[in-house]
Amino acid sequence: MISVSGKKWEQKKINQNLVDKLKQDFNFSDILSRLVISRKFEDDEIATINTDLDLNNVFLNNKDFNQSIHLVVNCINNNEKICILGDYDVDGSTATSLFVKFLESINHSFFYYIPDRVEDGYGATKKLFQKLILENPKLIIMVDCGSTSNEAINFLNENEIKSLIIDHHEINKPFPNANSIINPKKDNGYKEYDYLCATSLSYFFLDLLIKEIKSEMNISDYLIYVLLATVCDVMPLRKLNRLIALNALKNFDIKKNLPLNTLFELNEKKNKININDLGYLIGPILNAGGRLGKSQYATELLSSNNAHVVTNRSTHLIRLNDKRKEIETLVLNEIDFEKIEKENKKVIIYYNPNINEGLIGIIAARLKDYFNKPSIVITTSNELLKGSARSVSNYNIGRVIKNSLDKDIIIGGGGHNMAAGFTLDKKNLKSFENYILSDFLKNNTENNNFFLYESEVSSLAFNQEFYDDIKKLEPFGTGNSVPTFMVKNLSIIRPCVLNNKHISLILKSKTGFSIKSISFNSINTKMGEYLMSYKNNINVIGQINENIWNNKKTLQLTIRDLIL
């Protein structure tokens, strides 16, 4: 079915026998059983639906973790200065903040550094280390970077500086010659956890380290930072990440965390923190510093207990994020979406030399979401090109970027399954594009560009009991998306514009049942035109959610698309 916005929609195909068995085995409702089957939940995940499970450290006897603990313990015992090098995104900032909190708690000598996106570039480089070693560290711990930094690590070894890498990006042999590397993608006995972000790995490492040295720090107070990084780094909220999410949200008291509480108050938020707050409010604010020249701000905020510092950094980051939104809107308005649609390439590669390089990642994400295809945005950076990629679940963009580096198509780069970044010589732009498109086809990646909805439901299904069943699968996110349904033959009543960009309306069924509905960011779109003026009945693709206003909860339908 083709929608008014040009998307192709299909209903998910579900084995009814599996649904019936799940209903019988667990006494689940039909809709809950369908959702569990469609998401292919494993037994451990099914157990979390009705049972609170504790989060245990799965790396207790892991060789890489034990080796890394031994390295850091020796450094602590010898009172050697430590440097923490983190990436400039949320994952790098939160992982660095965990180490700051730990090292401050044991009063150990350290400093940290978050690279400037333009001045330093991404991650651990020889050029950057030439600057950092002037502070005389004896150990450099790299978080969310380092997996492809062979030259930089060799430089540290030449200067007799030890190194530890805690990362989740693609890594190939020969590995960097670091003293120790924690990275599930090494395939060293824990590859099953390759969906964890760097902050998750850092959290479990510090948990074991704290127990080893018998520190009194309660690392679980910062589990919310792990969830924040997981969400912002687009890691799947499945398996161990689901357990992290459930425990973090259940146990977190925002009043006891000055940085997050300050961000909440400055944004006039009063409700209990939820997954959407992390992904759509706090995450973009923290990322704004790395995008617009203030890469240290997020770590300075998250690691501080000083009210003045926290308020100052929060205020500045919010302003930067507002600026980022303005620039992003201007860039998106310049993109010819119809032209890209007509070109119909399997992977979208968009080059604009005038885009601020701090925004290419978020523009790539917008293109990926709109077209449901892997998307790469490239801009000019001095004499070179810089690119950022966002992918769909069945195409590992980090792998192809790493392979591009190995083939000397790009100068530098790295990433993971869903996101990557790279540097490219201008003369290789066409070769890069051809390689990406060829790789996509060669790997027979299935991406028919269909958007999927769970099932067709009656308007009468939109009630509290139905919604409560859906909520049992929370938290929703990557790998466990908010369920989307189709409701047929609805008429549009009393549409009105909100804040010059959203449309609020009532959808009414033939039986007279009314559904309060909203369509976000639909003004000046085809869908918005239909919602404001269409007089005939229409089929609606949407998601049921809870709207809270003046402490009153009501159900509403968030409209995703319309089908005539």
Coordinates of C-alpha atoms in Angstrom, one line a residue:
M1 CA 0.0 0.0 0.0
I2 CA 1.4 3.4 -1.0
S3 CA 0.6 6.2 1.5
V4 CA 0.0 9.9 0.9
S5 CA 3.7 10.5 1.9
G6 CA 4.9 8.0 -0.7
K7 CA 5.9 5.2 1.7
K8 CA 5.1 1.6 1.1
W9 CA 3.4 -0.1 4.1
E10 CA 3.0 -3.8 4.8
Q11 CA 1.6 -5.8 7.6
K12 CA 4.1 -7.9 9.5
K13 CA 3.7 -11.6 8.9
I14 CA 3.2 -13.5 12.1
N15 CA 2.9 -17.3 12.7
Q16 CA -0.5 -17.7 14.4
N17 CA 0.5 -21.0 15.9
L18 CA 3.3 -19.4 17.7
V19 CA 1.0 -16.7 19.0
D20 CA -1.5 -19.3 20.3
K21 CA 1.3 -21.2 22.0
L22 CA 2.6 -18.1 23.7
K23 CA -0.9 -17.2 24.9
Q24 CA -1.3 -20.6 26.4
D25 CA 2.1 -20.9 28.0
F26 CA 2.3 -17.4 29.6
N27 CA -1.4 -16.4 29.7
F28 CA -0.6 -13.3 27.5
S29 CA -3.3 -11.5 25.6
D30 CA -3.5 -11.8 21.8
I31 CA -1.8 -8.4 21.1
L32 CA 1.0 -8.9 23.7
S33 CA 1.7 -12.4 22.2
R34 CA 1.8 -11.0 18.7
L35 CA 4.2 -8.3 19.7
V36 CA 6.5 -10.7 21.4
I37 CA 6.5 -13.0 18.4
S38 CA 7.0 -10.2 15.9
R39 CA 10.1 -9.0 17.8
K40 CA 11.4 -12.5 18.3
F41 CA 11.9 -12.1 22.0
E42 CA 14.2 -14.7 23.6
D43 CA 13.2 -16.5 26.8
D44 CA 15.2 -14.2 29.0
E45 CA 13.4 -11.2 27.5
I46 CA 10.0 -12.8 27.9
A47 CA 10.8 -13.3 31.6
T48 CA 11.3 -9.5 32.0
I49 CA 7.7 -8.8 31.0
N50 CA 6.1 -9.9 34.3
T51 CA 9.2 -10.3 36.5
D52 CA 11.8 -7.9 37.9
L53 CA 15.2 -9.3 37.2
D54 CA 18.4 -8.0 38.7
L55 CA 21.3 -6.9 36.5
N56 CA 24.4 -9.1 37.0
N57 CA 27.9 -8.5 35.7
V58 CA 28.3 -11.0 32.8
F59 CA 32.0 -10.3 32.5
L60 CA 33.0 -11.6 35.9
N61 CA 35.5 -14.2 34.5
N62 CA 36.3 -12.6 31.2
K63 CA 39.9 -12.7 30.1
D64 CA 40.0 -9.2 28.6
F65 CA 38.3 -7.7 31.6
N66 CA 40.6 -9.4 34.1
Q67 CA 43.7 -8.4 32.1
S68 CA 42.5 -4.8 32.0
I69 CA 41.7 -4.8 35.7
H70 CA 45.2 -6.0 36.5
L71 CA 46.7 -3.2 34.3
V72 CA 44.7 -0.4 36.0
V73 CA 45.2 -1.8 39.5
N74 CA 49.0 -1.8 39.0
C75 CA 48.7 1.8 37.8
I76 CA 46.7 2.8 40.9
N77 CA 49.0 1.0 43.3
N78 CA 52.1 2.7 41.7
N79 CA 50.3 6.1 41.9
E80 CA 50.7 6.6 38.1
K81 CA 48.8 9.4 36.4
I82 CA 46.0 8.3 34.2
C83 CA 44.6 10.0 31.1
I84 CA 41.0 9.2 29.9
L85 CA 40.4 9.9 26.2
G86 CA 36.7 9.8 25.2
D87 CA 34.8 10.4 22.0
Y88 CA 32.9 13.7 21.6
D89 CA 29.4 12.1 21.4
V90 CA 27.2 11.0 24.3
D91 CA 28.7 7.5 24.5
G92 CA 32.2 8.9 24.8
S93 CA 31.1 11.6 27.3
T94 CA 29.2 9.3 29.6
A95 CA 32.0 6.6 29.6
T96 CA 34.5 9.3 30.4
S97 CA 32.3 10.6 33.2
L98 CA 32.1 7.2 34.8
F99 CA 35.9 7.1 34.9
V100 CA 36.1 10.6 36.3
K101 CA 33.6 9.7 39.1
F102 CA 35.6 6.6 39.9
L103 CA 39.1 8.2 39.9
E104 CA 37.8 11.1 42.0
S105 CA 36.3 8.7 44.5
I106 CA 39.7 7.1 45.1
N107 CA 41.5 10.4 44.9
H108 CA 43.8 9.2 42.1
S109 CA 45.8 11.5 39.8
F110 CA 44.2 11.8 36.4
F111 CA 43.0 14.1 33.6
Y112 CA 40.6 13.6 30.7
Y113 CA 40.4 14.9 27.2
I114 CA 37.5 15.0 24.7
P115 CA 38.8 15.8 21.2
D116 CA 37.5 18.8 19.3
R117 CA 35.7 17.5 16.2
V118 CA 37.3 20.0 13.8
E119 CA 40.7 20.7 15.5
D120 CA 41.5 17.1 16.6
G121 CA 39.3 14.9 14.5
Y122 CA 37.9 11.6 15.7
G123 CA 39.5 9.4 18.3
A124 CA 43.0 8.5 19.2
T125 CA 45.6 9.8 16.8
K126 CA 49.4 10.2 16.9
K127 CA 49.0 14.0 16.6
L128 CA 46.6 14.1 19.6
F129 CA 48.9 11.9 21.7
Q130 CA 51.8 14.1 20.9
K131 CA 49.9 16.8 22.8
L132 CA 48.5 14.7 25.6
I133 CA 51.8 13.1 26.7
L134 CA 53.0 16.6 27.7
E135 CA 50.8 16.0 30.8
N136 CA 53.0 12.9 31.6
P137 CA 50.4 10.2 31.9
K138 CA 51.6 6.7 32.5
L139 CA 48.4 5.1 31.3
I140 CA 45.9 6.3 28.6
I141 CA 42.5 4.7 28.7
M142 CA 40.5 5.2 25.5
V143 CA 36.8 4.9 25.7
D144 CA 34.5 4.7 22.6
C145 CA 37.6 5.0 20.4
G146 CA 41.0 3.4 19.7
S147 CA 40.0 0.2 17.8
T148 CA 41.7 1.4 14.6
S149 CA 44.4 3.6 16.1
N150 CA 47.4 1.3 15.4
E151 CA 49.8 4.1 14.6
A152 CA 48.8 6.1 17.7
I153 CA 49.2 3.1 20.0
N154 CA 52.6 2.4 18.5
F155 CA 53.6 6.0 19.3
L156 CA 52.6 5.4 23.0
N157 CA 54.6 2.3 23.2
E158 CA 57.6 4.1 21.8
N159 CA 57.2 6.6 24.7
E160 CA 56.7 3.8 27.3
I161 CA 53.1 4.8 28.0
K162 CA 50.6 2.0 28.7
S163 CA 47.3 1.9 27.0
L164 CA 43.8 0.4 27.5
I165 CA 41.1 0.5 24.9
I166 CA 37.4 0.0 25.8
D167 CA 35.4 0.3 22.6
H168 CA 32.6 -1.3 20.6
H169 CA 33.5 -0.1 17.0
E170 CA 34.7 -2.4 14.3
I171 CA 38.2 -3.8 14.8
N172 CA 40.3 -6.0 12.5
K173 CA 43.6 -7.8 12.8
P174 CA 46.3 -6.8 13.3
F175 CA 44.8 -5.2 16.5
P176 CA 46.4 -2.1 17.9
N177 CA 49.3 -3.2 20.1
A178 CA 47.7 -1.8 23.3
N179 CA 48.4 -3.4 26.7
S180 CA 44.8 -4.5 26.8
I181 CA 41.7 -4.2 24.6
I182 CA 38.1 -4.7 25.7
N183 CA 36.0 -4.9 22.5
P184 CA 33.4 -7.7 21.9
K185 CA 34.1 -7.4 18.1
K186 CA 37.6 -8.9 18.8
D187 CA 35.8 -12.2 18.9
N188 CA 37.6 -13.2 22.0
G189 CA 34.8 -15.2 23.7
Y190 CA 32.2 -12.5 24.2
K191 CA 31.1 -11.5 20.7
E192 CA 27.5 -12.2 21.7
Y193 CA 27.7 -8.8 23.5
D194 CA 28.8 -6.8 20.4
Y195 CA 25.6 -4.7 20.8
L196 CA 26.8 -3.0 23.9
C197 CA 28.0 0.6 23.7
A198 CA 31.3 1.7 25.2
T199 CA 29.6 3.1 28.3
S200 CA 28.1 -0.3 29.0
L201 CA 31.5 -1.9 28.7
S202 CA 33.1 0.8 30.9
Y203 CA 30.3 0.3 33.5
F204 CA 30.9 -3.4 33.8
F205 CA 34.6 -3.0 33.8
L206 CA 34.5 -0.4 36.6
D207 CA 32.0 -2.6 38.6
L208 CA 34.6 -5.3 38.6
L209 CA 37.5 -2.9 39.3
I210 CA 35.7 -1.3 42.3
K211 CA 35.2 -4.7 43.8
E212 CA 38.8 -5.7 43.2
I213 CA 40.2 -2.7 45.0
K214 CA 37.3 -2.6 47.5
S215 CA 36.3 0.9 46.7
E216 CA 33.1 2.3 48.4
M217 CA 31.8 3.9 45.1
N218 CA 28.3 2.7 44.2
I219 CA 28.6 2.4 40.4
S220 CA 24.9 1.5 40.1
D221 CA 24.1 5.2 40.9
Y222 CA 25.2 5.9 37.3
L223 CA 23.4 3.1 35.5
I224 CA 21.2 5.8 34.0
Y225 CA 24.3 7.1 32.1
V226 CA 24.7 3.6 30.6
L227 CA 21.1 3.7 29.3
L228 CA 21.5 7.3 28.1
A229 CA 24.5 6.2 26.0
T230 CA 22.8 3.1 24.8
V231 CA 19.8 5.1 23.5
C232 CA 21.9 7.9 22.0
D233 CA 24.3 5.5 20.2
V234 CA 21.3 3.7 18.7
M235 CA 22.1 0.4 20.3
P236 CA 19.3 -2.2 20.4
L237 CA 17.2 -2.2 23.5
R238 CA 17.2 -5.9 23.5
K239 CA 18.8 -8.8 25.6
L240 CA 21.2 -7.4 28.2
N241 CA 20.4 -3.8 27.1
R242 CA 16.7 -4.4 27.9
L243 CA 17.7 -5.5 31.4
I244 CA 19.9 -2.4 31.8
A245 CA 17.1 -0.2 30.7
L246 CA 14.5 -1.7 33.0
N247 CA 16.8 -1.5 36.0
A248 CA 18.0 2.0 35.3
L249 CA 14.5 3.4 34.9
K250 CA 13.2 1.5 37.9
N251 CA 15.9 2.6 40.3
F252 CA 16.8 6.1 39.2
D253 CA 15.8 9.1 41.3
I254 CA 16.5 12.2 39.2
K255 CA 16.6 14.4 42.3
K256 CA 19.8 12.6 43.3
N257 CA 21.6 13.4 40.1
L258 CA 22.4 17.1 39.9
P259 CA 23.3 17.3 36.1
L260 CA 20.2 15.4 34.8
N261 CA 17.9 17.1 37.3
T262 CA 19.2 20.5 36.2
L263 CA 18.6 19.8 32.5
F264 CA 15.1 18.6 33.4
E265 CA 14.3 21.7 35.4
L266 CA 15.7 24.1 32.8
N267 CA 13.4 22.4 30.2
E268 CA 10.5 22.6 32.7
K269 CA 10.1 18.9 32.9
K270 CA 8.4 17.5 36.0
N271 CA 7.5 13.9 35.2
K272 CA 9.6 10.9 36.0
I273 CA 12.4 10.4 33.5
N274 CA 11.6 8.0 30.6
I275 CA 13.3 6.6 27.6
N276 CA 12.1 9.4 25.3
D277 CA 13.6 12.0 27.6
L278 CA 17.0 10.4 27.2
G279 CA 16.8 10.1 23.4
Y280 CA 14.9 13.2 22.4
L281 CA 15.6 15.8 25.1
I282 CA 18.8 15.1 27.1
G283 CA 20.8 13.3 24.4
P284 CA 20.6 16.1 21.7
I285 CA 21.5 18.7 24.3
L286 CA 24.6 16.8 25.4
N287 CA 25.6 16.1 21.7
A288 CA 25.3 19.7 20.8
G289 CA 28.6 20.6 22.4
G290 CA 30.5 18.0 20.3
R291 CA 28.7 19.2 17.2
L292 CA 29.4 22.9 17.6
G293 CA 32.8 23.3 19.1
K294 CA 32.4 22.7 22.8
S295 CA 33.2 19.0 23.0
Q296 CA 34.2 19.0 26.7
Y297 CA 30.9 20.5 27.9
A298 CA 28.9 17.3 28.2
T299 CA 31.6 15.5 30.3
E300 CA 32.1 18.6 32.4
L301 CA 28.4 18.6 33.1
L302 CA 27.8 14.9 33.7
S303 CA 30.9 14.5 36.0
S304 CA 30.3 17.5 38.1
N305 CA 28.8 17.9 41.6
N306 CA 29.2 21.7 41.5
A307 CA 25.9 23.5 41.1
H308 CA 27.5 26.5 39.4
V309 CA 29.4 24.4 36.9
V310 CA 26.3 22.2 36.2
T311 CA 24.0 25.2 35.7
N312 CA 26.5 27.0 33.5
R313 CA 27.2 24.0 31.3
S314 CA 23.5 23.0 31.1
T315 CA 22.6 26.5 30.0
H316 CA 25.3 26.7 27.3
L317 CA 24.5 23.3 26.0
I318 CA 20.8 24.1 25.7
R319 CA 21.7 27.2 23.7
L320 CA 24.0 25.3 21.5
N321 CA 21.2 22.7 20.9
D322 CA 18.8 25.5 19.9
K323 CA 21.4 26.8 17.4
R324 CA 21.9 23.2 16.1
K325 CA 18.1 22.9 15.5
E326 CA 18.1 26.2 13.5
I327 CA 21.0 25.1 11.3
E328 CA 19.5 21.6 10.9
T329 CA 16.3 23.0 9.6
L330 CA 18.1 25.2 7.1
V331 CA 20.1 22.2 5.8
L332 CA 17.0 20.0 5.5
N333 CA 15.1 22.7 3.7
E334 CA 17.8 22.7 1.0
I335 CA 17.7 19.0 0.4
D336 CA 15.7 17.9 -2.7
F337 CA 13.9 14.9 -1.2
E338 CA 11.9 14.3 -4.5
K339 CA 15.2 14.1 -6.5
I340 CA 16.6 11.5 -4.0
E341 CA 13.3 9.6 -4.3
K342 CA 13.5 9.5 -8.1
E343 CA 17.2 8.4 -8.1
N344 CA 16.1 5.4 -6.0
K345 CA 19.6 4.3 -5.0
K346 CA 19.9 1.5 -2.5
V347 CA 22.2 3.6 -0.3
I348 CA 21.7 7.4 -0.1
I349 CA 25.0 9.3 -0.4
Y350 CA 24.4 13.1 -0.1
Y351 CA 27.3 15.5 -0.7
N352 CA 27.0 19.2 0.3
P353 CA 30.3 21.0 0.8
N354 CA 28.6 23.7 2.9
I355 CA 27.1 21.6 5.7
N356 CA 28.6 22.2 9.2
E357 CA 30.5 19.0 9.8
G358 CA 29.1 18.8 13.3
L359 CA 25.7 18.2 11.8
I360 CA 26.3 15.6 9.1
G361 CA 25.5 12.7 11.5
I362 CA 22.1 14.1 12.4
I363 CA 21.3 14.9 8.8
A364 CA 22.2 11.4 7.8
A365 CA 19.9 10.1 10.6
R366 CA 17.0 12.2 9.2
L367 CA 17.6 10.9 5.7
K368 CA 17.7 7.3 7.0
D369 CA 14.5 7.7 8.9
Y370 CA 12.7 9.3 6.0
F371 CA 13.8 6.9 3.2
N372 CA 14.3 3.8 5.4
K373 CA 17.7 3.3 3.7
P374 CA 21.3 3.5 4.8
S375 CA 22.3 7.2 4.4
I376 CA 25.6 8.9 4.2
V377 CA 26.2 12.7 4.4
I378 CA 29.5 14.2 3.3
T379 CA 30.8 17.7 3.6
T380 CA 34.1 19.6 3.1
S381 CA 36.6 19.8 6.0
N382 CA 39.6 22.0 5.1
E383 CA 41.2 20.1 2.1
L384 CA 39.4 16.9 2.8
L385 CA 35.9 15.5 3.0
K386 CA 34.2 14.2 6.1
G387 CA 31.3 11.9 6.2
S388 CA 28.9 10.4 8.6
A389 CA 26.7 7.4 8.1
R390 CA 23.5 6.0 9.6
S391 CA 22.2 2.6 8.7
V392 CA 19.2 0.2 8.9
S393 CA 19.3 -2.9 11.1
N394 CA 20.3 -5.3 8.4
Y395 CA 23.3 -3.5 7.0
N396 CA 26.5 -3.1 9.1
I397 CA 27.8 0.3 8.0
G398 CA 30.7 0.0 10.4
R399 CA 32.0 -3.0 8.6
V400 CA 31.9 -1.4 5.1
I401 CA 33.6 1.8 6.4
K402 CA 36.4 -0.3 8.0
N403 CA 36.8 -2.3 4.7
S404 CA 36.9 1.0 2.8
L405 CA 39.8 2.0 5.1
D406 CA 41.6 -1.3 4.5
K407 CA 41.3 -0.8 0.8
D408 CA 42.7 2.8 1.0
I409 CA 39.5 4.3 -0.4
I410 CA 39.1 6.5 2.7
I411 CA 41.9 8.1 4.8
G412 CA 40.4 7.2 8.2
G413 CA 37.2 6.1 9.8
G414 CA 35.4 3.6 11.9
G415 CA 32.0 2.7 13.3
H416 CA 29.6 0.0 14.4
N417 CA 26.5 -1.7 12.9
M418 CA 24.3 1.4 12.9
A419 CA 26.6 4.4 12.6
A420 CA 30.0 5.4 11.3
G421 CA 32.3 8.3 10.4
F422 CA 35.1 8.8 8.0
T423 CA 37.6 11.1 6.3
L424 CA 37.9 11.0 2.5
D425 CA 40.1 12.6 -0.1
K426 CA 38.0 14.6 -2.6
K427 CA 39.4 12.7 -5.6
N428 CA 38.0 9.4 -4.1
L429 CA 34.4 10.5 -3.7
K430 CA 33.1 8.7 -6.7
S431 CA 35.2 5.6 -5.9
F432 CA 33.8 5.6 -2.4
E433 CA 30.2 5.9 -3.7
N434 CA 30.7 3.1 -6.2
Y435 CA 32.2 0.9 -3.5
I436 CA 29.4 1.4 -1.0
L437 CA 26.7 0.7 -3.6
S438 CA 28.6 -2.4 -4.9
D439 CA 29.0 -3.7 -1.4
F440 CA 25.3 -3.3 -0.6
L441 CA 24.4 -5.3 -3.7
K442 CA 27.1 -7.9 -3.2
N443 CA 26.0 -8.7 0.3
N444 CA 22.4 -9.3 -1.0
T445 CA 21.1 -7.1 1.8
E446 CA 17.3 -7.3 1.9
N447 CA 15.9 -3.8 2.0
N448 CA 12.7 -3.6 0.1
N449 CA 12.1 -0.2 1.6
F450 CA 8.8 -1.3 3.1
F451 CA 7.6 0.2 6.4
L452 CA 5.9 -2.4 8.6
Y453 CA 2.8 -2.2 10.9
E454 CA 1.8 -4.8 13.4
S455 CA -1.7 -5.4 12.5
E456 CA -5.1 -3.9 11.5
V457 CA -7.1 -3.1 14.6
S458 CA -10.6 -1.8 15.3
S459 CA -11.0 1.7 16.7
L460 CA -12.6 0.1 19.7
A461 CA -9.2 -1.5 20.5
F462 CA -7.9 1.9 21.6
N463 CA -8.7 1.5 25.3
Q464 CA -6.7 1.4 28.5
E465 CA -6.5 -2.4 28.6
F466 CA -5.1 -2.5 25.1
Y467 CA -2.5 0.2 25.9
D468 CA -1.5 -1.5 29.2
D469 CA -0.7 -4.7 27.3
I470 CA 1.5 -2.7 24.9
K471 CA 3.3 -1.0 27.8
K472 CA 4.4 -4.4 29.1
L473 CA 7.1 -4.4 26.3
E474 CA 8.5 -1.0 27.3
P475 CA 11.0 0.5 27.1
F476 CA 10.7 1.0 23.4
G477 CA 13.6 1.9 21.1
T478 CA 16.0 0.4 18.5
G479 CA 15.2 -3.3 18.1
N480 CA 11.9 -2.9 20.0
S481 CA 10.1 -0.1 18.3
V482 CA 6.8 1.4 19.4
P483 CA 4.0 -0.8 17.9
T484 CA 2.4 0.7 14.8
F485 CA -1.2 -0.2 13.8
M486 CA -3.6 0.4 11.0
V487 CA -7.1 1.7 11.7
K488 CA -9.5 1.8 8.7
N489 CA -12.4 4.0 7.6
L490 CA -11.9 7.0 9.8
S491 CA -13.2 10.5 9.3
I492 CA -11.2 13.7 10.2
I493 CA -12.9 16.1 12.6
R494 CA -11.8 19.5 13.9
P495 CA -8.2 19.6 12.7
C496 CA -6.2 22.5 14.1
V497 CA -2.6 23.7 13.9
L498 CA -0.4 23.6 17.0
N499 CA 2.8 25.8 17.2
N500 CA 2.8 26.3 13.5
K501 CA 4.0 22.8 12.8
H502 CA 1.8 20.1 14.4
I503 CA -1.8 19.1 13.7
S504 CA -4.3 18.1 16.4
L505 CA -7.6 16.4 15.4
I506 CA -10.2 13.9 16.2
L507 CA -10.6 10.7 14.2
K508 CA -14.1 9.2 14.2
S509 CA -15.1 5.6 13.2
K510 CA -18.3 4.6 11.4
T511 CA -19.6 3.3 14.8
G512 CA -19.1 6.8 16.3
F513 CA -16.0 6.0 18.4
S514 CA -13.7 9.0 18.6
I515 CA -9.9 8.9 18.9
K516 CA -8.0 12.0 20.0
S517 CA -5.0 12.2 17.6
I518 CA -1.9 14.3 16.7
S519 CA 0.4 14.5 13.7
F520 CA 3.8 16.0 14.5
N521 CA 5.7 18.2 12.1
S522 CA 3.1 17.8 9.4
I523 CA 2.5 21.4 8.4
N524 CA 3.7 22.0 4.8
T525 CA 3.7 18.2 4.0
K526 CA 1.3 16.1 1.9
M527 CA 0.0 14.4 5.0
G528 CA -0.7 17.8 6.6
E529 CA -2.6 18.9 3.6
Y530 CA -4.9 15.8 3.7
L531 CA -5.4 16.2 7.5
M532 CA -6.5 19.8 7.1
S533 CA -8.8 19.4 4.1
Y534 CA -9.7 15.8 3.2
K535 CA -13.4 15.1 3.6
N536 CA -13.7 11.4 2.8
N537 CA -12.9 8.4 5.1
I538 CA -9.2 7.5 5.4
N539 CA -7.0 4.7 6.7
V540 CA -4.6 5.7 9.3
I541 CA -1.2 4.3 10.3
G542 CA -0.4 5.3 13.9
Q543 CA 0.8 4.5 17.4
I544 CA -1.2 4.6 20.6
N545 CA 0.4 6.5 23.4
E546 CA -0.4 8.3 26.6
N547 CA -0.7 12.1 26.7
I548 CA -0.2 13.8 30.1
W549 CA -1.6 17.3 30.5
N550 CA -2.2 19.0 33.9
N551 CA -1.5 15.6 35.6
K552 CA -4.4 14.1 33.6
K553 CA -3.6 11.0 31.4
T554 CA -5.5 10.4 28.2
L555 CA -4.9 8.1 25.3
Q556 CA -4.1 9.5 21.9
L557 CA -3.1 8.2 18.4
T558 CA 0.1 9.6 17.0
I559 CA -0.4 9.5 13.2
R560 CA 2.5 8.2 11.2
D561 CA 0.9 8.1 7.8
L562 CA -2.4 8.1 5.8
I563 CA -3.6 5.6 3.2
L564 CA -6.5 6.6 0.9

